[in-house]
CSV table of C-alpha atoms in Angstrom, one decimal:
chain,number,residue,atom,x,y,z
W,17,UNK,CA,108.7,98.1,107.7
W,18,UNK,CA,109.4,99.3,110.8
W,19,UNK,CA,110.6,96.2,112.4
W,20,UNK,CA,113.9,95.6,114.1
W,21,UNK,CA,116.9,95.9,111.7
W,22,UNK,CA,119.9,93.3,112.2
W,23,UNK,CA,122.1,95.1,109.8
W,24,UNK,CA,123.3,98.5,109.5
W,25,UNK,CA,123.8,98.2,105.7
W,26,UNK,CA,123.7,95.7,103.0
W,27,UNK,CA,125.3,95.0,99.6
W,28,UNK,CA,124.3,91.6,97.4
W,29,UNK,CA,125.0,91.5,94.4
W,30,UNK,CA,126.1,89.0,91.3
W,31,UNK,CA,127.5,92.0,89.6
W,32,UNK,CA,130.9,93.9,90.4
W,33,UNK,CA,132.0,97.4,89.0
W,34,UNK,CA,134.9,99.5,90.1
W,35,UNK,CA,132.4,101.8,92.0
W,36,UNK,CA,130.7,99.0,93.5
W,37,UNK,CA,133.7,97.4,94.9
W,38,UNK,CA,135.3,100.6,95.9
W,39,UNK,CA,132.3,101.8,98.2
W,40,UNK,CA,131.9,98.6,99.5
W,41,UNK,CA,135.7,98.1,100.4
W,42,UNK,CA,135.2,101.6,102.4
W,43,UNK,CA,132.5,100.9,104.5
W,44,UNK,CA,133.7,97.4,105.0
W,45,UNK,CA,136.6,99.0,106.6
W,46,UNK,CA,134.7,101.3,108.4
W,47,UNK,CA,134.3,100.0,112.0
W,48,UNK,CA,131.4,102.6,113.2
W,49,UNK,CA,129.7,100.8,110.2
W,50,UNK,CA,129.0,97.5,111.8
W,51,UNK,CA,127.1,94.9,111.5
W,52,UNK,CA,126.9,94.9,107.9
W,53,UNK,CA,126.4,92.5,105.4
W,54,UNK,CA,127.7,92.2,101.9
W,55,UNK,CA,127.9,88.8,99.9
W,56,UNK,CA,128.7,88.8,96.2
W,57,UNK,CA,126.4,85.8,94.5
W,58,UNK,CA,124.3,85.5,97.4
W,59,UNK,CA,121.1,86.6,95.0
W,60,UNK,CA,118.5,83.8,97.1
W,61,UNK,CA,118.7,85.9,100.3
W,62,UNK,CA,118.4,89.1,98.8
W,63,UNK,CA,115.0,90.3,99.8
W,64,UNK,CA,115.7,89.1,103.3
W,65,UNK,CA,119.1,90.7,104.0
W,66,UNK,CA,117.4,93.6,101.9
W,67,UNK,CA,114.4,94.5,104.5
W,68,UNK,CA,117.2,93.3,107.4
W,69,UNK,CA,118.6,96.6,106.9
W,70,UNK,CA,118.5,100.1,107.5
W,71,UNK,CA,120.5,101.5,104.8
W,72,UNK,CA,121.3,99.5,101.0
W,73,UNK,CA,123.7,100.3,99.7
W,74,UNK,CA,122.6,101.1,95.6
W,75,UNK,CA,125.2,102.6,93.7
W,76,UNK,CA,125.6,102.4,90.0
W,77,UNK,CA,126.4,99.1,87.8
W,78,UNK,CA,126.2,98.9,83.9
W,79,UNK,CA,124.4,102.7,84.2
W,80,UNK,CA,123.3,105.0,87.3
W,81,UNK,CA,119.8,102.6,87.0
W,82,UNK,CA,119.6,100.3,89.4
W,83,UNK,CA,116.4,98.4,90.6
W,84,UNK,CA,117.6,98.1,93.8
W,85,UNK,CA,116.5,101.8,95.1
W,86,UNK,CA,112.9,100.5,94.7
W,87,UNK,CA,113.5,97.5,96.2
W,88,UNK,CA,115.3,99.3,99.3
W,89,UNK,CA,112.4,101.6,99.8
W,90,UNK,CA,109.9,98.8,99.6
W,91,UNK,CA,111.4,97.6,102.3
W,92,UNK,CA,111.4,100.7,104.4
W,93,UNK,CA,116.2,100.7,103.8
W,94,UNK,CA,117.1,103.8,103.0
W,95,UNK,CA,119.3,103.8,99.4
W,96,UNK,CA,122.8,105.0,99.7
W,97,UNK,CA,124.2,105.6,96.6
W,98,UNK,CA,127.2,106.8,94.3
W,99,UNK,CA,127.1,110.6,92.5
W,100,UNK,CA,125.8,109.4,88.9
W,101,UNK,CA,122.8,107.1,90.5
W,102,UNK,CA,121.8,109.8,92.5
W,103,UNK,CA,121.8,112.3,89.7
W,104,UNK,CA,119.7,109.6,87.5
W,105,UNK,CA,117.2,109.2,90.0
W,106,UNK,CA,116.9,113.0,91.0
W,107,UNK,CA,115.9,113.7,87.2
W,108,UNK,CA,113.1,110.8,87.2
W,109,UNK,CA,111.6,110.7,90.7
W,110,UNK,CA,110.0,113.8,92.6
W,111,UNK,CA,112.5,116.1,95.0
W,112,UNK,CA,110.6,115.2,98.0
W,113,UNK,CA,111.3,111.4,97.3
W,114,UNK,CA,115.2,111.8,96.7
W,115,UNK,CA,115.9,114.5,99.0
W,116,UNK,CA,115.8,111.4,101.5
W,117,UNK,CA,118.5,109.3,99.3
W,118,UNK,CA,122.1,108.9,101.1
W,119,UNK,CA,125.3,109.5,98.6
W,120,UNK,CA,128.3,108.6,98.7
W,121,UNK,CA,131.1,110.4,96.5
W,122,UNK,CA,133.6,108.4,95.2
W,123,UNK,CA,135.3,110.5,92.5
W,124,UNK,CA,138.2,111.1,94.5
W,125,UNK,CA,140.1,109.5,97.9
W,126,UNK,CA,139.1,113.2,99.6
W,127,UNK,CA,135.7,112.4,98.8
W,128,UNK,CA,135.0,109.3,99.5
W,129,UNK,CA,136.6,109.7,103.0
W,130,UNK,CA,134.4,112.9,103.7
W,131,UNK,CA,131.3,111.1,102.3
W,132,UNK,CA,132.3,107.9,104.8
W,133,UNK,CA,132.3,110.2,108.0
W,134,UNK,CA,129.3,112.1,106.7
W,135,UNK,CA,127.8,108.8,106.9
W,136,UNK,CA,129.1,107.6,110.0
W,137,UNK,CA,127.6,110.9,111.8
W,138,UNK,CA,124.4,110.0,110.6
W,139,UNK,CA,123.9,106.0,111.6
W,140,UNK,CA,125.7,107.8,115.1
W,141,UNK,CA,122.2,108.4,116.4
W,142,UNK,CA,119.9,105.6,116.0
W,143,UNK,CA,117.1,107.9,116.8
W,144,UNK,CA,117.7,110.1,113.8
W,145,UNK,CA,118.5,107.0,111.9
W,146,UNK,CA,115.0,105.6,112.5
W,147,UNK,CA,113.3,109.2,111.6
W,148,UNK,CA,115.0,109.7,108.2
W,149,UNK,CA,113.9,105.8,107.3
W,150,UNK,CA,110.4,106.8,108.6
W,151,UNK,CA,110.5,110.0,106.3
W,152,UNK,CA,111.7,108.5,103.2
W,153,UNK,CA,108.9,105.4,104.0
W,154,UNK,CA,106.5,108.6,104.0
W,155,UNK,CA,107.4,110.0,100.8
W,156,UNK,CA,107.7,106.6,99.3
W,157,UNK,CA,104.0,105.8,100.0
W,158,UNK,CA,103.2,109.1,99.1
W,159,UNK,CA,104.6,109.3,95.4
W,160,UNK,CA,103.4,105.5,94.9
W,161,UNK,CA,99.6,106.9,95.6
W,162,UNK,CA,100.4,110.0,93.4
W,163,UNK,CA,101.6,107.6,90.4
W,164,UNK,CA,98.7,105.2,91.0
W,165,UNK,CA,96.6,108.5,90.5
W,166,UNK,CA,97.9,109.5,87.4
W,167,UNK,CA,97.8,106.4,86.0
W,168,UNK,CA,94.4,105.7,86.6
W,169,UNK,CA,93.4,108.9,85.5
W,170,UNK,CA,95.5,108.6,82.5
W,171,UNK,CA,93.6,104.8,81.9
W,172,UNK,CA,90.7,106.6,82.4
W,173,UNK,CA,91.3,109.0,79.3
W,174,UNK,CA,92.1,106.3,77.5
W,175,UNK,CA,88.9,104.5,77.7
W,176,UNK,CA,86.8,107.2,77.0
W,177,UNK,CA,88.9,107.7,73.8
W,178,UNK,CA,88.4,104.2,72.7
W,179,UNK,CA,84.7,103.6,73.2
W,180,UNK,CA,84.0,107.2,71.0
């Protein structure tokens, strides 16, 4: 996880939405946010460019859901996301995991241009950069033995229930 990183941030996807489009158009055209690497219907490559990166970008598509926050923190990228994603996954997944998700706002211009130099403050120090990726990979491993827990335990219950 903690290997060198060839891109800043990453987007592939098959599927476009305004949101999607929008937030990638902005950072696209944010020079401070190079190299990056975005590539609509480039699904083959995608765990590759995925754990290439040190941010993914995850915002909404059909709903705030989207599979690729998991698949960011598997490998070690921290998930940038839109408002309504990080809302969703603040209501399902513990504070100490998402308190180390990125957002991006996009409900406005205003916002979005805020959110962009917000963003481009924090990829300025590489240092600080690396630390909130190794934070996030901390709480990651940290909920994923937590839910292993439970669920044993809970498979556990259930076995005793069944052989009574």
């Amino acid at each position: 996880r903690q290997r060198d990183r060839q891109y800043l941030w990453s987007f592939v996807s098959s599927h476009r939405t305004l949101v999607r489009s929008r937030l990638v158009r902005a950072l696209m055209a944010t020079p401070q946010l190079v190299p990056s690497f975005v590539a609509w219907n480039a699904m083959h490559n995608f765990s590759r460019i995925l754990c290439s990166s040190h941010l993914a970008l995850a915002p909404s598509g059909n709903s705030p859901d989207t599979w690729r926050a998991v698949e960011a923190m598997d490998c070690g990228a921290i998930p940038v996301m839109d408002a309504p994603a990080r809302e969703y996954y603040s209501r399902w997944l513990p504070r100490a995991l998402t308190a180390h998700f990125w957002e991006l706002n996009a409900s406005s211009d205003a916002s979005l241009t805020l959110s962009i130099r917000t963003l481009v403050d924090k990829v300025k120090n590489r240092s600080h950069l690396d630390a909130s990726r190794v934070a996030l990979a901390n709480a990651y491993e940290q909920w994923q033995r937590e839910l292993q827990s439970t669920i044993r335990s809970r498979l556990d219950a259930l076995a005793v229930k069944v052989t009574i």
